[in-house]
PDB file of C-alpha atoms in Angstrom:
ATOM      1  CA  MET V 328      12.754 -36.933  41.013  1.00 43.00           C
ATOM      2  CA  PRO V 329       9.425 -37.136  39.220  1.00 47.00           C
ATOM      3  CA  VAL V 330       9.039 -34.987  36.140  1.00 46.00           C
ATOM      4  CA  GLY V 331       6.255 -32.495  36.712  1.00 44.00           C
ATOM      5  CA  ARG V 332       4.212 -30.536  34.225  1.00 43.00           C
ATOM      6  CA  ASP V 333       6.485 -27.496  34.657  1.00 44.00           C
ATOM      7  CA  HIS V 334       9.365 -29.476  33.215  1.00 45.00           C
ATOM      8  CA  LEU V 335       7.396 -30.729  30.210  1.00 46.00           C
ATOM      9  CA  ASP V 336       6.001 -27.434  28.980  1.00 49.00           C
ATOM     10  CA  ASN V 337       7.673 -26.301  25.807  1.00 53.00           C
ATOM     11  CA  ARG V 338       6.348 -22.801  25.372  1.00 58.00           C
ATOM     12  CA  ARG V 339       7.510 -20.685  22.497  1.00 56.00           C
ATOM     13  CA  ARG V 340       6.616 -17.159  21.533  1.00 65.00           C
ATOM     14  CA  PHE V 341       5.731 -16.690  17.903  1.00 64.00           C
ATOM     15  CA  HIS V 342       7.932 -14.406  15.837  1.00 71.00           C
ATOM     16  CA  GLN V 343       7.107 -12.546  12.624  1.00 73.00           C
ATOM     17  CA  THR V 344       8.996 -15.181  10.632  1.00 70.00           C
ATOM     18  CA  ASP V 345       6.665 -17.853  12.078  1.00 64.00           C
ATOM     19  CA  ILE V 346       3.539 -15.938  11.024  1.00 63.00           C
ATOM     20  CA  ASP V 347       5.065 -15.261   7.595  1.00 66.00           C
ATOM     21  CA  ALA V 348       5.797 -18.989   7.217  1.00 63.00           C
ATOM     22  CA  GLY V 349       2.237 -19.837   8.247  1.00 63.00           C
ATOM     23  CA  GLN V 350       3.263 -22.426  10.792  1.00 67.00           C
ATOM     24  CA  VAL V 351       5.787 -23.626  13.353  1.00 68.00           C
ATOM     25  CA  VAL V 352       6.895 -27.243  13.440  1.00 71.00           C
ATOM     26  CA  ASN V 353       8.446 -28.347  16.720  1.00 72.00           C
ATOM     27  CA  THR V 354      10.200 -31.696  17.040  1.00 74.00           C
ATOM     28  CA  ALA V 355      11.375 -33.161  20.347  1.00 77.00           C
ATOM     29  CA  THR V 356      12.937 -36.314  21.754  1.00 77.00           C
ATOM     30  CA  ALA V 357      13.266 -37.512  25.339  1.00 80.00           C
ATOM     31  CA  SER V 358      16.322 -39.138  26.906  1.00 83.00           C
ATOM     32  CA  ALA V 359      16.742 -41.006  30.190  1.00 81.00           C
ATOM     33  CA  GLY V 360      19.329 -43.509  31.377  1.00 83.00           C
ATOM     34  CA  GLY V 361      21.063 -43.703  28.002  1.00 84.00           C
ATOM     35  CA  THR V 362      17.856 -44.374  26.081  1.00 85.00           C
ATOM     36  CA  THR V 363      16.474 -41.870  23.598  1.00 82.00           C
ATOM     37  CA  SER V 364      12.873 -41.856  22.388  1.00 79.00           C
ATOM     38  CA  ASN V 365      11.697 -41.560  18.845  1.00 84.00           C
ATOM     39  CA  PRO V 366      11.253 -37.968  17.644  1.00 82.00           C
ATOM     40  CA  SER V 367       7.765 -36.521  17.898  1.00 77.00           C
ATOM     41  CA  SER V 368       6.544 -33.398  16.096  1.00 76.00           C
ATOM     42  CA  ALA V 369       3.710 -30.961  16.549  1.00 74.00           C
ATOM     43  CA  THR V 370       2.659 -28.193  14.169  1.00 73.00           C
ATOM     44  CA  ALA V 371       1.049 -24.919  15.179  1.00 70.00           C
ATOM     45  CA  THR V 372      -0.674 -23.127  12.308  1.00 73.00           C
ATOM     46  CA  ALA V 373      -0.611 -19.330  12.105  1.00 71.00           C
ATOM     47  CA  THR V 374      -3.619 -17.334  10.981  1.00 78.00           C
ATOM     48  CA  GLN V 375      -2.330 -15.114   8.201  1.00 77.00           C
ATOM     49  CA  SER V 376      -4.309 -11.939   7.518  1.00 86.00           C
ATOM     50  CA  PRO V 377      -2.653  -9.902   4.759  1.00 91.00           C
ATOM     51  CA  ALA V 378      -4.066  -6.383   4.277  1.00 94.00           C
ATOM     52  CA  LEU V 379      -3.027  -3.097   2.658  1.00 97.00           C
ATOM     53  CA  THR V 380      -4.406   0.422   2.929  1.00 98.00           C
ATOM     54  CA  LEU V 381      -3.833   3.285   0.509  1.00 98.00           C
ATOM     55  CA  ASP V 382      -4.078   6.988   1.283  1.00 98.00           C
ATOM     56  CA  LYS V 383      -3.704   9.145  -1.854  1.00 97.00           C
ATOM     57  CA  THR V 384      -3.126  12.892  -1.566  1.00 97.00           C
ATOM     58  CA  ILE V 385      -2.345  15.796  -3.861  1.00 97.00           C
ATOM     59  CA  THR V 386       0.943  17.404  -2.824  1.00 97.00           C
ATOM     60  CA  ALA V 387       1.116  20.183  -5.465  1.00 96.00           C
ATOM     61  CA  GLY V 388      -0.882  21.533  -8.397  1.00 95.00           C
ATOM     62  CA  ASP V 389      -4.289  22.077  -6.802  1.00 95.00           C
ATOM     63  CA  PRO V 390      -5.662  24.318  -8.093  1.00 96.00           C
ATOM     64  CA  TYR V 391      -4.211  24.282 -11.600  1.00 95.00           C
ATOM     65  CA  ALA V 392      -4.697  27.063 -14.152  1.00 95.00           C
ATOM     66  CA  ALA V 393      -3.061  26.193 -17.470  1.00 95.00           C
ATOM     67  CA  VAL V 394      -2.436  23.406 -19.934  1.00 96.00           C
ATOM     68  CA  GLY V 395       0.901  21.829 -19.023  1.00 97.00           C
ATOM     69  CA  ASP V 396       0.571  22.489 -15.281  1.00 97.00           C
ATOM     70  CA  THR V 397       1.602  19.505 -13.164  1.00 98.00           C
ATOM     71  CA  ILE V 398      -0.406  17.825 -10.408  1.00 98.00           C
ATOM     72  CA  ASP V 399       1.802  15.869  -7.972  1.00 98.00           C
ATOM     73  CA  TYR V 400       0.467  12.938  -5.960  1.00 98.00           C
ATOM     74  CA  SER V 401       1.652  11.037  -2.894  1.00 98.00           C
ATOM     75  CA  TYR V 402       0.457   7.507  -2.124  1.00 98.00           C
ATOM     76  CA  LEU V 403       0.937   6.230   1.441  1.00 98.00           C
ATOM     77  CA  VAL V 404       0.786   2.411   1.349  1.00 98.00           C
ATOM     78  CA  THR V 405       0.536   0.721   4.770  1.00 98.00           C
ATOM     79  CA  ASN V 406       0.634  -2.978   5.628  1.00 97.00           C
ATOM     80  CA  THR V 407      -2.322  -3.292   8.021  1.00 97.00           C
ATOM     81  CA  GLY V 408      -2.161  -7.082   8.110  1.00 94.00           C
ATOM     82  CA  ASN V 409      -0.128  -9.467  10.244  1.00 90.00           C
ATOM     83  CA  VAL V 410       2.109 -10.966   7.537  1.00 92.00           C
ATOM     84  CA  THR V 411       5.070  -9.459   5.689  1.00 93.00           C
ATOM     85  CA  LEU V 412       4.175  -8.659   2.073  1.00 96.00           C
ATOM     86  CA  ALA V 413       6.964  -9.368  -0.393  1.00 93.00           C
ATOM     87  CA  GLY V 414       7.799  -6.570  -2.790  1.00 93.00           C
ATOM     88  CA  PRO V 415       7.514  -5.026  -5.144  1.00 97.00           C
ATOM     89  CA  VAL V 416       4.765  -2.756  -3.878  1.00 97.00           C
ATOM     90  CA  THR V 417       2.941  -1.221  -6.835  1.00 98.00           C
ATOM     91  CA  VAL V 418       0.243   1.416  -7.244  1.00 98.00           C
ATOM     92  CA  ALA V 419      -2.040   1.454 -10.286  1.00 98.00           C
ATOM     93  CA  ASP V 420      -3.458   4.921 -11.022  1.00 98.00           C
ATOM     94  CA  ASP V 421      -5.925   5.546 -13.852  1.00 97.00           C
ATOM     95  CA  LYS V 422      -4.181   8.769 -14.977  1.00 95.00           C
ATOM     96  CA  ALA V 423      -0.560   8.719 -13.772  1.00 96.00           C
ATOM     97  CA  THR V 424       2.446   6.384 -13.719  1.00 97.00           C
ATOM     98  CA  VAL V 425       3.389   5.759 -10.083  1.00 98.00           C
ATOM     99  CA  THR V 426       6.898   5.091  -8.761  1.00 98.00           C
ATOM    100  CA  CYS V 427       7.359   3.155  -5.506  1.00 98.00           C
ATOM    101  CA  PRO V 428      10.520   2.318  -3.537  1.00 97.00           C
ATOM    102  CA  ALA V 429      11.685  -1.300  -3.708  1.00 96.00           C
ATOM    103  CA  GLY V 430      11.418  -3.738  -0.831  1.00 94.00           C
ATOM    104  CA  ASP V 431       9.128  -5.814   1.309  1.00 95.00           C
ATOM    105  CA  LEU V 432       6.479  -4.334   3.595  1.00 96.00           C
ATOM    106  CA  ALA V 433       6.421  -5.624   7.176  1.00 94.00           C
ATOM    107  CA  PRO V 434       3.238  -5.481   9.281  1.00 94.00           C
ATOM    108  CA  GLY V 435       2.620  -1.915  10.453  1.00 95.00           C
ATOM    109  CA  ALA V 436       5.181  -0.488   8.030  1.00 96.00           C
ATOM    110  CA  SER V 437       4.431   2.109   5.353  1.00 97.00           C
ATOM    111  CA  LEU V 438       6.072   3.423   2.235  1.00 97.00           C
ATOM    112  CA  THR V 439       5.360   6.433   0.069  1.00 98.00           C
ATOM    113  CA  CYS V 440       5.000   6.290  -3.703  1.00 98.00           C
ATOM    114  CA  THR V 441       4.805   9.323  -6.011  1.00 98.00           C
ATOM    115  CA  ALA V 442       3.425  10.370  -9.399  1.00 98.00           C
ATOM    116  CA  SER V 443       2.819  13.457 -11.514  1.00 97.00           C
ATOM    117  CA  TYR V 444       0.103  14.234 -14.037  1.00 97.00           C
ATOM    118  CA  THR V 445       0.251  16.899 -16.750  1.00 97.00           C
ATOM    119  CA  VAL V 446      -2.929  18.966 -17.197  1.00 97.00           C
ATOM    120  CA  THR V 447      -4.655  18.914 -20.608  1.00 97.00           C
ATOM    121  CA  GLN V 448      -7.093  21.343 -22.231  1.00 96.00           C
ATOM    122  CA  ASP V 449      -9.936  18.906 -21.468  1.00 96.00           C
ATOM    123  CA  ASP V 450      -8.955  19.036 -17.772  1.00 96.00           C
ATOM    124  CA  LEU V 451      -9.227  22.843 -17.830  1.00 95.00           C
ATOM    125  CA  ASN V 452     -12.543  22.726 -19.684  1.00 95.00           C
ATOM    126  CA  ASN V 453     -13.944  20.120 -17.250  1.00 96.00           C
ATOM    127  CA  GLY V 454     -12.931  22.179 -14.223  1.00 95.00           C
ATOM    128  CA  SER V 455     -11.271  19.329 -12.332  1.00 96.00           C
ATOM    129  CA  VAL V 456      -9.192  16.163 -12.565  1.00 96.00           C
ATOM    130  CA  THR V 457     -10.267  13.145 -10.522  1.00 96.00           C
ATOM    131  CA  ASN V 458      -8.259   9.965 -10.595  1.00 94.00           C
ATOM    132  CA  THR V 459      -8.294   6.743  -8.629  1.00 97.00           C
ATOM    133  CA  ALA V 460      -5.589   4.346  -7.480  1.00 98.00           C
ATOM    134  CA  THR V 461      -5.141   0.928  -5.862  1.00 98.00           C
ATOM    135  CA  ALA V 462      -1.999  -0.489  -4.248  1.00 98.00           C
ATOM    136  CA  SER V 463      -0.865  -4.118  -4.513  1.00 98.00           C
ATOM    137  CA  ALA V 464       1.834  -6.266  -2.937  1.00 97.00           C
ATOM    138  CA  ASP V 465       2.337 -10.025  -2.850  1.00 94.00           C
ATOM    139  CA  GLY V 466      -1.153 -10.763  -4.200  1.00 96.00           C
ATOM    140  CA  THR V 467      -2.898  -8.409  -1.757  1.00 97.00           C
ATOM    141  CA  ASP V 468      -4.824  -5.357  -3.000  1.00 97.00           C
ATOM    142  CA  SER V 469      -5.639  -2.205  -1.039  1.00 97.00           C
ATOM    143  CA  ASN V 470      -8.749  -0.095  -0.924  1.00 98.00           C
ATOM    144  CA  GLN V 471      -9.328   2.209  -3.877  1.00 98.00           C
ATOM    145  CA  ASP V 472      -8.639   5.875  -3.134  1.00 98.00           C
ATOM    146  CA  GLN V 473      -9.166   8.976  -5.267  1.00 97.00           C
ATOM    147  CA  ALA V 474      -8.145  12.618  -5.308  1.00 97.00           C
ATOM    148  CA  THR V 475      -9.593  15.610  -7.135  1.00 97.00           C
ATOM    149  CA  ALA V 476      -7.648  18.687  -8.250  1.00 97.00           C
ATOM    150  CA  ASN V 477      -9.682  21.727  -9.258  1.00 96.00           C
ATOM    151  CA  ALA V 478      -9.078  24.145 -12.100  1.00 94.00           C
ATOM    152  CA  THR V 479      -8.945  27.880 -11.853  1.00 94.00           C
ATOM    153  CA  GLN V 480     -10.875  28.703 -14.986  1.00 87.00           C
ATOM    154  CA  SER V 481     -10.323  32.175 -16.439  1.00 85.00           C
ATOM    155  CA  PRO V 482     -12.525  32.608 -19.491  1.00 81.00           C
ATOM    156  CA  ALA V 483     -11.820  35.793 -21.450  1.00 82.00           C
ATOM    157  CA  LEU V 484     -12.677  37.272 -24.826  1.00 84.00           C
ATOM    158  CA  THR V 485     -11.239  40.203 -26.696  1.00 86.00           C
ATOM    159  CA  LEU V 486     -12.821  42.089 -29.553  1.00 84.00           C
ATOM    160  CA  ASP V 487     -11.087  44.230 -32.114  1.00 86.00           C
ATOM    161  CA  LYS V 488     -13.525  46.043 -34.360  1.00 85.00           C
ATOM    162  CA  THR V 489     -12.288  47.626 -37.557  1.00 87.00           C
ATOM    163  CA  ILE V 490     -13.939  49.271 -40.524  1.00 87.00           C
ATOM    164  CA  THR V 491     -13.107  47.371 -43.664  1.00 86.00           C
ATOM    165  CA  ALA V 492     -14.915  49.576 -46.209  1.00 85.00           C
ATOM    166  CA  GLY V 493     -16.516  53.012 -46.722  1.00 73.00           C
TER     167      GLY V 493
END
């Protein structure tokens, strides 16, 4: 029976591990009548497109009204690329220390990091706190995102007049 094209096709679906590896190497041999051919290999290269997005939000503390108030932040980090990004996932914020869960980030997956910032007198005087952040994982950086919390300023003066002489 002649061997037709249908019998020679070696189709393979790509898996996430193939894209993460950047390539698939396939080696085959042929056998007929007790004779085996030399092995032959072909390599298919994957196009890797790593990408991260960051969405920073204020979860509590907006508005703030006093020195020592706390502003809480949430950072949603999403792998928008096609390759798994090895952890750790980190977020650099210009005002707060951010904590992220450990682990890798598969394509389409997200994780949420958190941070808190303690309000200073300068923050009250300025009327707002704006800070920016960027996420990173496995050599890939996200967009920069910022959030602004506003102060409730309550200026007040009191006067106590007394007579000191005559």
